[in-house]
Structures are given as C-alpha cells and as structure tokens.
Amino acid sequence: MLQTISDFLDDQKDMIEQVRRDLTRGLKKAETGRNGLTPQQVLRSLVLMRVKNWNYRELRERIADGCTLRQFTDFYCLPVPKHDAFQRGFVRLTPQTLKAVNDLVVQAAVELGLEDGAKLRVDTTVVQTDIHHPTDNTLLWDVVRVVTRLVRRLAKALELRRIKGFRDRTRSARRRMYEIQRMTTRQRHEQQTRTYRVLIDIAEEVVGNARAGLEKTRTMRGKDMFADMAIEELRRQIAHFCRLGDRVIDQARRRVLRGEQVATDEKIYSIFEPHTDLIKRGKVRTPVEFGHKVFLAESAQGLITQYEVLKGNPPDEMHVASSLQRHRQAFGQAPQLYGSDRGFFSEQNLTSCKHAGVKVVCIPQRGGERTARREAYEKSAVFKDGQRFRAGIEGRISVLFRGRGMKRCLAEGADRFELWVGAAVLANNLMRIAALLARPSRKRKAA
C-alpha cells in the first residue's frame, strides 16, 4: 500500500511545489543555510503519520528504524532529525495549501479514471478540541495558575526574586475551585454564590497585579539579546492570557452572580483553545460537544472530495447548494445521485438539486406532514438504495476518527485545527487511491 502511494506521489509534481512554497515562505535566501526537511520528506512524513495515527516521537523512531519507511519518506541513508523537526515542518503548511493538495489528489484520481463523480453523499460531524470540560470555576482556576506561572518565569528571566506587588494566589484559588467541585446539589444552591464571588475576586486580583507587574518591569532588559527575546515573548503571553482572563471573569460574574443567560457566541470555553465552539446536535449520548463542526462530502469510491471547518453551529441545510457547485468544479458535472440525512432537507435544496441536474435526490423530509407523492417516493426502491449509499459516509467518518486521528485535535490554534482535519482527509484519500489502484481489474487493464 505504501509503495502504491509512493508511486502515485512521484507523479504529482504540483503537490510538491505547493509544499515547497510554504516551507520557503518568509525566507530571504531559501537556498542558503543549514539543510532542513525537503518538501517530499515533509509531505510523505505527514501522510505516514496520519495513515498510521502515530505521534511525532513514534514517527521519528519508526522512520529511523526501518528501511521501508526510510524509502517511503525519502530519507534513504540520510540521518533522521529529531521529532520536533517534523513538527516545525508540518506547522509551516497552511490550511489553504493542504486544501489545494487534496484538490490535486481528487483531480489526479479523476484523470486516472478512478472516480467519475456520479454519486455524492454529504454529512457533518464534530472534531473535538483538546480541552477539559469547561465550567466557570475550572476556567477561573486556569486563569490564576497560568498567569501566575508566566509571571514567575518573567521574574526568573529578569533575574528577580519576584515581581514587586504580585501575590501568588494559586493555593487559595485551588481551594475554592475544589470546594465548588465537591459541592452537592443542595450546597450549590445555598453556598455556591459566596464561594464563586471569592474565586472571581482572586482571579481579578491576579490579572490586575500581572498587568501592574508588566508596567513596572517595562523598561527592564535581559543580559543579552536572546534573554530579551524570551522576555518579550513572556510579556506577550501574559498580556494574551490577561485578556482571556477578563473574558472568563466577566462571563462567570454574569452567569453565576447576576444570573444572566450569556449568548453562546460570547462565551469562552478554554483559555488554551479560545476558538472552540459549543455544538449541540441533538445526540442522546453526546448532547453537548466542544470543538468545531466539519462538513464532509464523499464520492462513491470513498474519496473525500470536499471538507470545510465551520464556524459556530450553522444548520446543515445551508451546505447543499455550495457542495453542488464545488462538485461541478471538480468533476465538470453534477452528481446523478445526491444523498444526505434529513438535516439537509429544505424545499429550496430540493429545487437546487433539480436545477443542477441531479437525477436522484435522496434527502428525507424533515418535519411536517408528507404528501402522498412524497410518501411514495421515500418508499421507492431508488430512494432506499440512495439512503443505503448515504449511510456509507458514517463508516467513512468512523475511519477518519479511529484510523486517521480526526476524533480529537491535539494541535493548538485555529489554523492548526484545520491542518489536523486536512491531514486526516489527505491520508484517507491517498489510502483509497492506493486501494483502487491495487485492484485486480486495474492491474489487468494496465497489462
């Protein structure tokens, strides 16, 4: 399978060029200096990492240990760098580049005759961010401990015993946080507000003292240029978490002390991943999920032809027209069959599919009383076959979650979240192309 993927990538010069542009972005003289990872090594290592669902350390160890993986990742007899070199190479890629590479993979599959785009099935899922379950008390505790830790590091970098005026309140904050955590339902009703008020005051004091400490040490410098760079980075981080701390404090005060209903788009669910959205999809087992909603469109051969990380929790029905347009751009024609679940249903979407030239529109009606004509259509063999085809995307999502590591994003930041999703889709598409090329019928035609 890896050999087939390797042979396929050897013919895709445009993909390598896309990766090379990202690796050399911002460099004045990319041809000079110490040699780093080549575009081929970065792309192939990223694919291998997500195909095998390894972390950076295991990826490095496996490549260094095996001739097969050295050959696949284009290292051969060259020394394999440390695991952090792979991480630095991967994060140089942009989400737009990975989308372009995925588009090139789909285009190559069409040119090879592996996919004709006759069928399309779509669905949305949620990819989690790497955060703990957010509550007001744990968020306040996060603010206190993180800001305090960064202020300590700043004092150490400035060679000070401590920053004057800043008090370490982590012990008091931890006690209040655990006190709220251990309250019974009755105790929460009677004592929660008083304990929360103390915890909010502690967090507000820590944030205020941290800002005052930044102002007092504004003119202080380190012993050399590298120390100054570290100090400036610490100052930036302290200011960043203080801003997030203000949002957490305001949110807790409004929700707990004033009893307000804070709008979802105004809430913050993690100071480490502030871009996280709260998603409610009506699932019994997981009524609330924290991460981002992802739209996926899959062809009949298992290729993810479209993917998009969505902001907030938009309704599924708004993606039908745009998915048809992107499918036409990729394949030159509309799919003959379009399948989805009832979340994508609307009369406007049915009309859009018909006008686009879709012959079989397999979108079950959501809500309302069905007409006799609609009832007969949804009971027809054509519609039921289309729904059986649609159910296949659930299995594809399961493969992406279990086999390609897309269940939970372990990278930090919104852009890296999109990279995480794009890398899983790329690994899936290359594995599907390799499986299609390895079919006996394909081999007989080639012979």
XYZ file of N, CA, C and O in Angstrom, residues 186-298:
452
model
N -27.595 20.499 46.872
C -28.152 21.407 47.876
C -27.134 22.474 48.279
O -27.491 23.647 48.443
N -25.887 22.055 48.442
C -24.855 23.019 48.809
C -24.638 24.047 47.706
O -24.388 25.223 47.992
N -24.716 23.607 46.446
C -24.567 24.555 45.349
C -25.636 25.639 45.404
O -25.372 26.817 45.157
N -26.842 25.225 45.738
C -27.943 26.174 45.792
C -27.752 27.191 46.920
O -28.146 28.363 46.786
N -27.129 26.784 48.027
C -27.019 27.645 49.202
C -25.674 28.372 49.300
O -25.617 29.500 49.796
N -24.571 27.731 48.859
C -23.243 28.267 49.138
C -22.443 28.644 47.896
O -21.384 29.261 48.001
N -22.909 28.255 46.723
C -22.099 28.417 45.522
C -21.778 29.878 45.235
O -20.626 30.218 44.913
N -22.752 30.754 45.380
C -22.549 32.156 45.013
C -21.453 32.795 45.848
O -20.596 33.520 45.323
N -21.438 32.544 47.155
C -20.430 33.142 48.024
C -19.023 32.671 47.663
O -18.080 33.459 47.569
N -18.871 31.352 47.390
C -17.556 30.811 47.032
C -17.108 31.318 45.669
O -15.929 31.639 45.466
N -18.043 31.411 44.744
C -17.700 31.933 43.417
C -17.241 33.384 43.502
O -16.311 33.799 42.793
N -17.887 34.166 44.370
C -17.500 35.571 44.498
C -16.055 35.697 44.959
O -15.291 36.545 44.453
N -15.650 34.847 45.890
C -14.263 34.862 46.362
C -13.304 34.452 45.241
O -12.252 35.077 45.038
N -13.654 33.404 44.496
C -12.796 32.927 43.411
C -12.677 33.968 42.304
O -11.584 34.173 41.743
N -13.762 34.640 41.989
C -13.718 35.693 40.972
C -12.829 36.840 41.427
O -12.029 37.391 40.644
N -12.938 37.210 42.707
C -12.089 38.286 43.231
C -10.617 37.906 43.163
O -9.757 38.753 42.852
N -10.300 36.649 43.448
C -8.901 36.193 43.373
C -8.390 36.292 41.941
O -7.288 36.795 41.685
N -9.189 35.807 40.990
C -8.777 35.857 39.586
C -8.598 37.297 39.121
O -7.641 37.622 38.397
N -9.515 38.179 39.536
C -9.413 39.580 39.146
C -8.158 40.221 39.729
O -7.472 41.012 39.068
N -7.839 39.866 40.978
C -6.629 40.394 41.618
C -5.372 39.922 40.887
O -4.443 40.701 40.644
N -5.327 38.645 40.524
C -4.158 38.099 39.840
C -3.960 38.780 38.491
O -2.832 39.168 38.131
N -5.032 38.933 37.728
C -4.925 39.579 36.420
C -4.486 41.033 36.563
O -3.614 41.520 35.821
N -5.065 41.742 37.523
C -4.692 43.138 37.734
C -3.244 43.294 38.172
O -2.524 44.180 37.683
N -2.796 42.442 39.102
C -1.403 42.510 39.560
C -0.425 42.139 38.446
O 0.687 42.675 38.379
N -0.820 41.192 37.587
C 0.054 40.814 36.466
C 0.235 41.993 35.515
O 1.355 42.261 35.051
N -0.856 42.715 35.236
C -0.736 43.884 34.361
C 0.125 44.967 35.016
O 0.929 45.627 34.337
N -0.054 45.156 36.318
C 0.763 46.143 37.018
C 2.235 45.741 36.996
O 3.125 46.591 36.843
N 2.499 44.431 37.135
C 3.877 43.950 37.078
C 4.507 44.173 35.713
O 5.693 44.510 35.606
N 3.722 43.997 34.648
C 4.234 44.271 33.308
C 4.613 45.744 33.152
O 5.630 46.075 32.530
N 3.802 46.611 33.719
C 4.087 48.038 33.611
C 5.334 48.418 34.412
O 6.148 49.222 33.965
N 5.504 47.818 35.597
C 6.664 48.143 36.433
C 7.971 47.667 35.818
O 9.021 48.292 36.009
N 7.916 46.544 35.105
C 9.152 45.983 34.534
C 9.296 46.308 33.051
O 10.071 45.674 32.345
N 8.544 47.306 32.590
C 8.521 47.614 31.163
C 9.884 48.007 30.624
O 10.248 47.670 29.495
N 10.685 48.704 31.406
C 11.983 49.187 30.937
C 13.128 48.229 31.248
O 14.269 48.489 30.845
N 12.850 47.144 31.932
C 13.919 46.215 32.306
C 14.259 45.312 31.126
O 13.388 44.924 30.354
N 15.532 44.954 31.009
C 16.009 44.124 29.915
C 16.817 42.950 30.449
O 17.271 42.954 31.602
N 17.013 41.963 29.599
C 17.789 40.795 29.968
C 19.280 41.015 29.774
O 19.722 42.090 29.356
N 20.057 39.969 30.055
C 21.513 40.101 29.990
C 22.043 40.068 28.558
O 23.165 40.497 28.312
N 21.264 39.537 27.608
C 21.714 39.505 26.220
C 20.505 39.519 25.293
O 19.352 39.613 25.739
N 20.779 39.428 24.001
C 19.714 39.519 23.008
C 18.723 38.366 23.135
O 17.502 38.553 23.006
N 19.216 37.162 23.391
C 18.332 36.001 23.484
C 17.424 36.094 24.717
O 16.259 35.713 24.666
N 17.986 36.625 25.812
C 17.164 36.826 27.008
C 16.075 37.861 26.745
O 14.939 37.707 27.204
N 16.416 38.915 25.999
C 15.405 39.922 25.659
C 14.280 39.331 24.819
O 13.106 39.671 25.010
N 14.630 38.445 23.893
C 13.602 37.809 23.061
C 12.679 36.942 23.910
O 11.455 36.960 23.735
N 13.254 36.207 24.866
C 12.435 35.370 25.757
C 11.544 36.228 26.642
O 10.373 35.887 26.884
N 12.075 37.351 27.114
C 11.288 38.239 27.971
C 10.115 38.839 27.206
O 8.989 38.908 27.719
N 10.355 39.268 25.982
C 9.271 39.832 25.172
C 8.184 38.807 24.885
O 6.994 39.132 24.877
N 8.582 37.571 24.666
C 7.594 36.517 24.439
C 6.766 36.266 25.693
O 5.544 36.074 25.624
N 7.418 36.298 26.865
C 6.682 36.128 28.127
C 5.711 37.287 28.347
O 4.575 37.077 28.799
N 6.143 38.480 28.045
C 5.247 39.634 28.179
C 4.029 39.472 27.263
O 2.895 39.767 27.669
N 4.271 39.026 26.042
C 3.167 38.837 25.103
C 2.180 37.792 25.612
O 0.963 37.980 25.532
N 2.701 36.686 26.146
C 1.828 35.633 26.660
C 1.033 36.105 27.870
O -0.159 35.793 28.002
N 1.676 36.844 28.773
C 0.963 37.345 29.954
C -0.168 38.269 29.534
O -1.302 38.166 30.039
N 0.111 39.195 28.610
C -0.933 40.100 28.134
C -2.066 39.332 27.459
O -3.251 39.654 27.636
N -1.710 38.286 26.692
C -2.716 37.472 25.996
C -3.641 36.770 26.992
O -4.878 36.842 26.870
N -3.071 36.113 28.000
C -3.898 35.384 28.963
C -4.641 36.331 29.903
O -5.696 35.963 30.438
N -4.115 37.529 30.112
C -4.862 38.509 30.905
C -6.120 38.948 30.165
O -7.185 39.127 30.775
N -6.003 39.132 28.840
C -7.202 39.480 28.055
C -8.235 38.360 28.109
O -9.441 38.621 28.260
N -7.776 37.121 27.968
C -8.717 35.995 28.068
C -9.274 35.886 29.482
O -10.444 35.523 29.673
N -8.437 36.200 30.488
C -8.909 36.182 31.873
C -10.027 37.177 32.102
O -10.981 36.895 32.848
N -9.944 38.349 31.468
C -11.030 39.336 31.588
C -12.347 38.765 31.072
O -13.409 38.974 31.671
N -12.276 38.038 29.952
C -13.492 37.441 29.404
C -14.049 36.370 30.328
O -15.272 36.280 30.526
N -13.172 35.548 30.910
C -13.623 34.494 31.817
C -14.264 35.103 33.064
O -15.320 34.649 33.531
N -13.628 36.131 33.619
C -14.154 36.780 34.832
C -15.510 37.412 34.547
O -16.460 37.259 35.335
N -15.621 38.120 33.434
C -16.895 38.751 33.084
C -17.973 37.705 32.850
O -19.128 37.879 33.280
N -17.614 36.614 32.201
C -18.572 35.536 31.937
C -19.062 34.912 33.232
O -20.270 34.683 33.408
N -18.146 34.610 34.168
C -18.539 33.992 35.442
C -19.379 34.947 36.281
O -20.365 34.529 36.918
N -19.019 36.225 36.276
C -19.791 37.192 37.068
C -21.217 37.315 36.526
O -22.185 37.343 37.299
N -21.356 37.359 35.210
C -22.685 37.498 34.625
C -23.527 36.252 34.833
O -24.721 36.348 35.158
N -22.919 35.082 34.664
C -23.686 33.839 34.743
C -24.030 33.459 36.186
O -25.163 33.090 36.495
N -23.037 33.503 37.068
C -23.222 32.986 38.432
C -23.766 34.043 39.375
O -24.722 33.797 40.124
N -23.168 35.233 39.387
C -23.566 36.248 40.362
C -24.822 37.001 39.951
O -25.675 37.298 40.793
N -24.953 37.297 38.635
C -26.114 38.070 38.190
C -27.220 37.206 37.618
O -28.333 37.684 37.394
N -26.913 35.932 37.331
C -27.929 35.029 36.806
C -28.312 35.296 35.367
O -29.418 34.932 34.933
N -27.423 35.918 34.584
C -27.730 36.215 33.191
C -27.553 34.971 32.319
O -26.812 34.056 32.647
N -28.229 34.980 31.181
C -28.064 33.942 30.163
C -27.116 34.493 29.108
O -27.503 35.279 28.241
N -25.843 34.081 29.175
C -24.825 34.597 28.254
C -24.986 33.902 26.907
O -25.133 32.675 26.838
N -24.956 34.685 25.838
C -25.089 34.120 24.492
C -23.923 33.189 24.184
O -22.802 33.385 24.659
N -24.189 32.166 23.379
C -23.172 31.159 23.083
C -21.959 31.761 22.399
O -20.822 31.403 22.707
N -22.182 32.706 21.465
C -21.051 33.285 20.740
C -20.222 34.233 21.593
O -19.124 34.632 21.206
N -20.712 34.593 22.791
C -19.956 35.446 23.701
C -19.151 34.641 24.721
O -18.289 35.200 25.399
N -19.427 33.370 24.819
C -18.759 32.549 25.827
C -17.372 32.128 25.370
O -17.085 32.047 24.184
N -16.527 31.834 26.342
C -15.218 31.255 26.090
C -15.170 29.925 26.837
O -15.564 29.838 28.005
N -14.729 28.883 26.160
C -14.762 27.538 26.732
C -13.377 27.021 27.114
O -13.279 25.974 27.743
N -12.334 27.741 26.729
C -10.976 27.357 27.110
C -10.055 28.539 26.854
O -10.164 29.185 25.812
N -9.145 28.799 27.809
C -8.164 29.860 27.571
C -7.016 29.347 26.710
O -6.202 30.135 26.226
N -6.934 28.038 26.534
C -5.880 27.462 25.698
C -6.333 27.321 24.246
O -5.525 27.428 23.328
N -7.601 27.059 24.039
C -8.182 26.969 22.694
C -9.416 27.876 22.639
O -10.560 27.401 22.622
N -9.199 29.207 22.637
C -10.357 30.119 22.701
C -11.257 30.081 21.478
O -12.358 30.625 21.511
N -10.805 29.456 20.396
C -11.619 29.359 19.184
C -12.671 28.256 19.268
O -13.487 28.097 18.357
N -12.678 27.476 20.350
C -13.587 26.334 20.492
C -15.046 26.773 20.466
O -15.420 27.771 21.086
N -15.871 26.012 19.758
C -17.314 26.255 19.704
C -18.053 25.200 20.514
O -17.574 24.072 20.677
N -19.216 25.573 21.014
C -20.122 24.609 21.642
C -21.118 24.141 20.589
O -21.790 24.966 19.952
N -21.192 22.834 20.395
C -22.036 22.260 19.346
C -23.106 21.389 19.986
O -22.799 20.481 20.772
N -24.365 21.663 19.643
C -25.494 20.818 20.047
C -26.123 20.251 18.789
O -26.579 21.000 17.925
N -26.118 18.909 18.706
C -26.674 18.265 17.503
C -27.860 17.355 17.822
O -28.312 16.614 16.962
N -28.334 17.385 19.065
C -29.472 16.557 19.433
C -29.125 15.095 19.633
O -30.016 14.232 19.577
N -27.840 14.787 19.875
C -27.420 13.409 20.126
C -27.708 13.047 21.580
O -27.436 13.826 22.496
N -28.213 11.827 21.792
C -28.570 11.404 23.140
C -27.317 11.175 23.979
O -27.209 11.620 25.126
N -26.321 10.493 23.414
C -25.107 10.177 24.171
C -24.219 11.402 24.385
O -23.566 11.533 25.415
N -24.168 12.280 23.397
C -23.332 13.480 23.496
C -24.182 14.706 23.171
O -24.127 15.229 22.056
N -24.989 15.158 24.145
C -25.849 16.312 23.866
C -25.063 17.594 23.596
O -25.526 18.465 22.871
N -23.865 17.702 24.192
C -23.030 18.893 24.016
C -21.623 18.442 23.652
O -21.065 17.551 24.295
N -21.041 19.053 22.612
C -19.669 18.757 22.198
C -18.900 20.060 22.057
O -19.468 21.095 21.687
N -17.594 19.991 22.323
C -16.749 21.177 22.263
C -15.673 20.967 21.202
O -14.884 20.035 21.295
N -15.692 21.801 20.200
C -14.749 21.681 19.092
C -15.254 22.500 17.923
O -15.666 23.652 18.090
N -15.224 21.903 16.735
C -15.722 22.581 15.534
C -16.495 21.591 14.676
O -16.136 20.414 14.582
N -17.538 22.104 14.065
C -18.316 21.314 13.122
C -17.573 21.244 11.802
O -17.013 22.252 11.340
N -17.536 20.057 11.199
C -16.812 19.845 9.944
C -17.775 19.260 8.920
O -18.460 18.263 9.196
N -17.831 19.882 7.747
C -18.646 19.385 6.638
C -17.786 18.488 5.761
O -16.652 18.839 5.412
N -18.329 17.321 5.386
C -17.617 16.361 4.547
C -18.509 15.946 3.385
O -19.713 15.737 3.557
N -17.913 15.810 2.203
C -18.596 15.285 1.018
C -17.750 14.157 0.458
O -16.557 14.342 0.222
N -18.374 12.998 0.251
C -17.642 11.797 -0.168
C -18.210 11.252 -1.472
O -19.433 11.250 -1.691
